[in-house]
Each structure stands twice: as C-alpha cells, then as structure tokens.
CSV table of C-alpha atoms in Angstrom, one decimal:
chain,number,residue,atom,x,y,z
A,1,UNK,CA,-16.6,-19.2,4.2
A,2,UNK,CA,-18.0,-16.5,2.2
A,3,UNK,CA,-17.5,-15.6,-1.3
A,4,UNK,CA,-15.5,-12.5,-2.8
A,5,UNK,CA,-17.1,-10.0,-2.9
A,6,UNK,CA,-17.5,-8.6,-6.8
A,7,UNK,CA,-16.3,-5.3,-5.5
A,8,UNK,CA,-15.2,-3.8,-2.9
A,9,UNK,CA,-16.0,-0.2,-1.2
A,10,UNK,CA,-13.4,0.5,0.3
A,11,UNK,CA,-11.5,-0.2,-2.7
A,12,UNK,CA,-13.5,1.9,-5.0
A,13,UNK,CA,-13.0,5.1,-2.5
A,14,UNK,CA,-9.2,4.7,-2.9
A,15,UNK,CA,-9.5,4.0,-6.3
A,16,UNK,CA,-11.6,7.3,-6.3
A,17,UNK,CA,-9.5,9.5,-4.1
A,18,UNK,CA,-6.1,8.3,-5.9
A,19,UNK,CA,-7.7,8.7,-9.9
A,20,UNK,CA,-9.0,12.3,-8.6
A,21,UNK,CA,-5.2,13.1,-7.2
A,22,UNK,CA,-3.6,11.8,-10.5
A,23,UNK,CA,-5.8,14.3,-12.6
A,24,UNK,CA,-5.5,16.9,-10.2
A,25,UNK,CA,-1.6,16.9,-10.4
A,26,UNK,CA,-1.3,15.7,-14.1
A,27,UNK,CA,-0.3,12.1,-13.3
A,28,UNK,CA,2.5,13.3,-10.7
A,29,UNK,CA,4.1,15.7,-12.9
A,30,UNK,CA,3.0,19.4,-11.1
A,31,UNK,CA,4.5,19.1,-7.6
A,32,UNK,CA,2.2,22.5,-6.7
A,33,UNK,CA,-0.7,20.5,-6.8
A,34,UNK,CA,0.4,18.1,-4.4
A,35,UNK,CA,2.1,20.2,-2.2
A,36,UNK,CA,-0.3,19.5,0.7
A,37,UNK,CA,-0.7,15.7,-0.6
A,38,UNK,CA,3.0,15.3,0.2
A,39,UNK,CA,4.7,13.6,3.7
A,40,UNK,CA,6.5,16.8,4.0
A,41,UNK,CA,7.3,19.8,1.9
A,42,UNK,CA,10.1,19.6,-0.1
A,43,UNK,CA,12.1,22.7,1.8
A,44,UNK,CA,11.2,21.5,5.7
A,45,UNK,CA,12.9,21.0,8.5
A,46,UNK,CA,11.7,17.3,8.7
A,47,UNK,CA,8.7,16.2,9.9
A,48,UNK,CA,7.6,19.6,11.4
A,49,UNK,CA,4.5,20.2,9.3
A,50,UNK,CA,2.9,17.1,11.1
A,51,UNK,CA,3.9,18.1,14.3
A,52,UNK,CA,2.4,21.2,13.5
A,53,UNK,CA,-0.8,19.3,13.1
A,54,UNK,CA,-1.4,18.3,9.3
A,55,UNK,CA,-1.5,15.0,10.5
A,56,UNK,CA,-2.8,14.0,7.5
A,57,UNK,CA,0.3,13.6,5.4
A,58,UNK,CA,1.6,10.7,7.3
A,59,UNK,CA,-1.3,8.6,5.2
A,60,UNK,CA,-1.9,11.3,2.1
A,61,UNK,CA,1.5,9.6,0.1
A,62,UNK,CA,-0.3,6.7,-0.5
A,63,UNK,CA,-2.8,8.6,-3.2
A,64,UNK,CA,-0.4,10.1,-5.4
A,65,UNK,CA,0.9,8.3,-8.6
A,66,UNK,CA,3.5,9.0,-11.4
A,67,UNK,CA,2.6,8.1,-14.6
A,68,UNK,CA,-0.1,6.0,-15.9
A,69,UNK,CA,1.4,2.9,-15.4
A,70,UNK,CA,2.1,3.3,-12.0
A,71,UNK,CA,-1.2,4.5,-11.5
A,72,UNK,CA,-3.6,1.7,-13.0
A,73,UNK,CA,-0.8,-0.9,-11.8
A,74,UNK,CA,-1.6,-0.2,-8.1
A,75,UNK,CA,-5.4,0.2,-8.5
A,76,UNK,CA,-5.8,-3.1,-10.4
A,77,UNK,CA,-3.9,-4.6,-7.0
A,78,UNK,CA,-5.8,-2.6,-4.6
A,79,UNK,CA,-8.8,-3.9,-6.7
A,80,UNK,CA,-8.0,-7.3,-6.7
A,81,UNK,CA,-6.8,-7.9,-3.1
A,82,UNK,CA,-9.0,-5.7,-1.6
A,83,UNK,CA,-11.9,-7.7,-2.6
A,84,UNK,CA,-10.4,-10.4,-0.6
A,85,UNK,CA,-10.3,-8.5,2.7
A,86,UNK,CA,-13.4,-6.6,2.9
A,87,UNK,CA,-15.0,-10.1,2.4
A,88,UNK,CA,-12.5,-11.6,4.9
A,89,UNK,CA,-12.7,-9.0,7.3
A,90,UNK,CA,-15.0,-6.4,6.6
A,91,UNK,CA,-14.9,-2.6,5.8
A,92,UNK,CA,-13.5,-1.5,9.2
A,93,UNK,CA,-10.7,-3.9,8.7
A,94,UNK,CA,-10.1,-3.1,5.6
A,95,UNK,CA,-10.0,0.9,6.8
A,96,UNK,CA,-7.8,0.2,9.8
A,97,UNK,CA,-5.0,-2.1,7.7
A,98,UNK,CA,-5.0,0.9,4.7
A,99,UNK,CA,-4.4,3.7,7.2
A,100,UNK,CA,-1.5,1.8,9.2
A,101,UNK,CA,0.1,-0.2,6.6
A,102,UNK,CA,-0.2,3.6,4.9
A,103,UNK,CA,1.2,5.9,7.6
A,104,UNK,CA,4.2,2.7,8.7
A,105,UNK,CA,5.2,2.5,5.0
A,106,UNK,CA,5.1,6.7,4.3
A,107,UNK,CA,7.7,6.5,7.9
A,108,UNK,CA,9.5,4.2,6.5
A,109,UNK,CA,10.3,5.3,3.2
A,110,UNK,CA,10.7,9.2,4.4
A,111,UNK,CA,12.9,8.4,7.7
A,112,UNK,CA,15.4,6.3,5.4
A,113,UNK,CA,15.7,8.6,2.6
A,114,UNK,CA,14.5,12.1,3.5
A,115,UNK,CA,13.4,12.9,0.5
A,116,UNK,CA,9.4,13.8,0.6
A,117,UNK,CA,8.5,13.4,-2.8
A,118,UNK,CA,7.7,9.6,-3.1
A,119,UNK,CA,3.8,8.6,-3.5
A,120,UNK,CA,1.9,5.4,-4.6
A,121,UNK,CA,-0.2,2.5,-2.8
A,122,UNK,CA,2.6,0.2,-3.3
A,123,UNK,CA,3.7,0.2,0.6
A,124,UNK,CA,-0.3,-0.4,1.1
A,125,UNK,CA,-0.4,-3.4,-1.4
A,126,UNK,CA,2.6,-5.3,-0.1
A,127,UNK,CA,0.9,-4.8,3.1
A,128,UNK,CA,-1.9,-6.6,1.5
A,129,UNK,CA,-0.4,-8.6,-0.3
A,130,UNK,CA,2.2,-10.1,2.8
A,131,UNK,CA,-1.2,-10.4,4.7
A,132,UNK,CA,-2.7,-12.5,2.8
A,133,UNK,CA,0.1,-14.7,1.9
A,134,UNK,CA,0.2,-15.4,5.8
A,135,UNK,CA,-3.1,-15.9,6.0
A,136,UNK,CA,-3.7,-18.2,3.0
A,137,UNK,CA,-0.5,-20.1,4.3
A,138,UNK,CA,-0.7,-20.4,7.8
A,139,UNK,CA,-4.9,-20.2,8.3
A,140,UNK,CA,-7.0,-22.7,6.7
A,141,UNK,CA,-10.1,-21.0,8.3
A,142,UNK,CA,-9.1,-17.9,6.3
A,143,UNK,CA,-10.7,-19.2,2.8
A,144,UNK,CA,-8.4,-17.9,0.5
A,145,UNK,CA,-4.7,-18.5,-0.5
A,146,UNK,CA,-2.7,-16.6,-2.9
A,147,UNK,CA,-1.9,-18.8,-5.9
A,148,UNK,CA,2.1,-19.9,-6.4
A,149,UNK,CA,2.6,-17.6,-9.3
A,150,UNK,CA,1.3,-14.6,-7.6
A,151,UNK,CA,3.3,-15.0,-5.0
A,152,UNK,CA,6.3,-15.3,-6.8
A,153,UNK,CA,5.8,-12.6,-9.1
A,154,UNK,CA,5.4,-10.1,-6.4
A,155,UNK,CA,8.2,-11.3,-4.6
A,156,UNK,CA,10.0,-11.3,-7.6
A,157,UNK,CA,8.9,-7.3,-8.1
A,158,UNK,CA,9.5,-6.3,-5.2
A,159,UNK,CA,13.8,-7.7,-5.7
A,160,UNK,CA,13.9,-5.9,-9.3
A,161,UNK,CA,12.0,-3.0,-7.4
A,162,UNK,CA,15.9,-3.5,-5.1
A,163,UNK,CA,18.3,-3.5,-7.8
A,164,UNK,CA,17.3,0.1,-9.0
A,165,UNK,CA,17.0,-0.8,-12.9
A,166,UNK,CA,13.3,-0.1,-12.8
A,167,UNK,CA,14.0,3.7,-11.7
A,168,UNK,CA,13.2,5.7,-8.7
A,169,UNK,CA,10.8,3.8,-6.3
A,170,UNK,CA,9.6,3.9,-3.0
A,171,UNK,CA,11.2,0.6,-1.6
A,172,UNK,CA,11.6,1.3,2.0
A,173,UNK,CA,7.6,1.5,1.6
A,174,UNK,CA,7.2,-2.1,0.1
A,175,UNK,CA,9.8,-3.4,2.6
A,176,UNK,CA,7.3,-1.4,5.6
A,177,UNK,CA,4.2,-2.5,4.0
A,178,UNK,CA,5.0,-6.2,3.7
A,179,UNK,CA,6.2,-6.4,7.0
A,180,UNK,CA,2.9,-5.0,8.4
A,181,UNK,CA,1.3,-7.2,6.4
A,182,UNK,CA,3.2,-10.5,7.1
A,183,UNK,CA,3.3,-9.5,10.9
A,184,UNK,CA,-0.4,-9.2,11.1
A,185,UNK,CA,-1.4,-11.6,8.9
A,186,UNK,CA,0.5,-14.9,10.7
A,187,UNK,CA,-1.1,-16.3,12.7
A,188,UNK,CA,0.1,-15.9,16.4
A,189,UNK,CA,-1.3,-19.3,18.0
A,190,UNK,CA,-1.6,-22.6,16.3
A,191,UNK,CA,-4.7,-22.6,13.4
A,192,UNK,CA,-6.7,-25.9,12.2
C-alpha cells in the first residue's frame, strides 16, 4: 500500500477557500460578508433560495469559521485526514466525499434547527474521520488505522460538543458527517 502523501491538494484548496472566507468576513464576525456563503438567508422562507437555484449553499457552510480557534482546529483535521484519503483514494474521491459529507451535514444541521447561521468543516471531518475509523477497523487492505487515542478523543469531542458547555455548535452536522462517514467507510461484504 502506498505512503501518505506529504500533502494533499484537495486539502490545500479547502484550506485556501476557508482561510480566504475567514478574512473576508473577519473570522465569522460580519454576517454581510457571508450572506451568500450562508445555507440560507437569515430572513427566508426556508430553503427557497436553493430552490431558486443558488444551489451552492447547500455545500458553501462548510467554508465559514468563527474565531480563530475554530478555524485552525478544523484545517489542522482536514490537513491531517485528508492526506490519508487522497492517498487512499485519490482526488476524485476525496472531491466527491467533501461535497456529500458537506451538503448531508449543512441538511442536517439546518432541517433540525432552522437557524442558517452555523458554518465550519466539522460535519466534513467527522465524515472523515467516521470513514476512516471503518476503514482502518474493518479493512486490512485499507493501510491505515486511526490510532486508539484519536479515536477516543474525537469521540470524546464530539459528546462534550452534546452537552452544550462548549457553546453554540453545529452538532446535527457532526452527527450527519459521521454517519456518512461510518456508512461509507464499512465495509459492505467480508474484507481479508
């Protein structure tokens, strides 16, 4: 099986895209500048500007960070994982499992709460991060497994992310995200 990758491509163009969002909108904090970045604007009538046709803000969420924290937090992840599957899988993986695990995980966390102002990769990264696990688990092929500690920890996140002590976050997103990634990252037949 082939190595990691020192970098990754895809990677670096959402690390791009997302870095150039953050300064456009002052890390989150001027809601004008991301009025078009948003799942829906904050006044709508649901979902109507994507049926309208600005199908692009089913995935656009997934760019927009609040704080510096939150920002470098998700692109040391998307950094780190993402080496893993364009090496896996290749870049048109990779694309494909950022714009679904992206547009489920935007749903998700928009159709439970109907509030529109959410953002982050998070939904993306426990995507990632549930597909790998299954993989690393369940396919020796794969070449890669998730250390213990890793695991834990995120699973461990992604409870505190539950109990609301860590403030407002988008955790219908993680709950879609890691679903896509666990669903499409176990193995559906038997693996030796």
């Amino acid at each position: 099986m082939s190595e990691v990758k020192k970098y990754s491509v895809v990677s670096i163009a959402l690390i791009g895209i997302s870095v150039l969002v953050a300064l456009m909108s002052s890390l989150g904090d001027d809601f004008a500048a991301l009025h078009l970045w948003l799942i829906a604007e904050p006044n709508s009538n649901g979902l109507e500007n994507i049926t309208n046709g600005q199908l692009w803000r089913l995935l656009t969420p997934i760019f927009i960070h609040f704080g510096p924290i939150h920002l470098l937090f998700n692109m040391i992840w998307i950094w780190d994982l993402g080496k893993v599957i364009e090496s896996r899988k290749g870049v048109g993986f990779y694309i494909a499992f950022v714009l679904i695990a992206g547009v489920v995980s935007n749903l998700a966390q928009y159709l439970f709460t109907h509030a529109p102002e959410f953002g982050g990769m998070s939904g993306v990264l426990y995507g990632m991060f549930g597909y790998l696990w299954m993989q690393g688990r369940f396919n020796p092929r794969f070449g890669f497994a998730l250390e213990q500690n890793v695991v834990i920890m995120m699973l461990v996140w992604y409870a505190l992310c539950w109990t609301g002590f860590l403030g407002p976050i988008a955790n219908w997103a993680h709950t879609a995200g890691l679903l896509v990634g666990v669903i499409w990252g176990y193995p559906t037949k038997k693996v030796s």
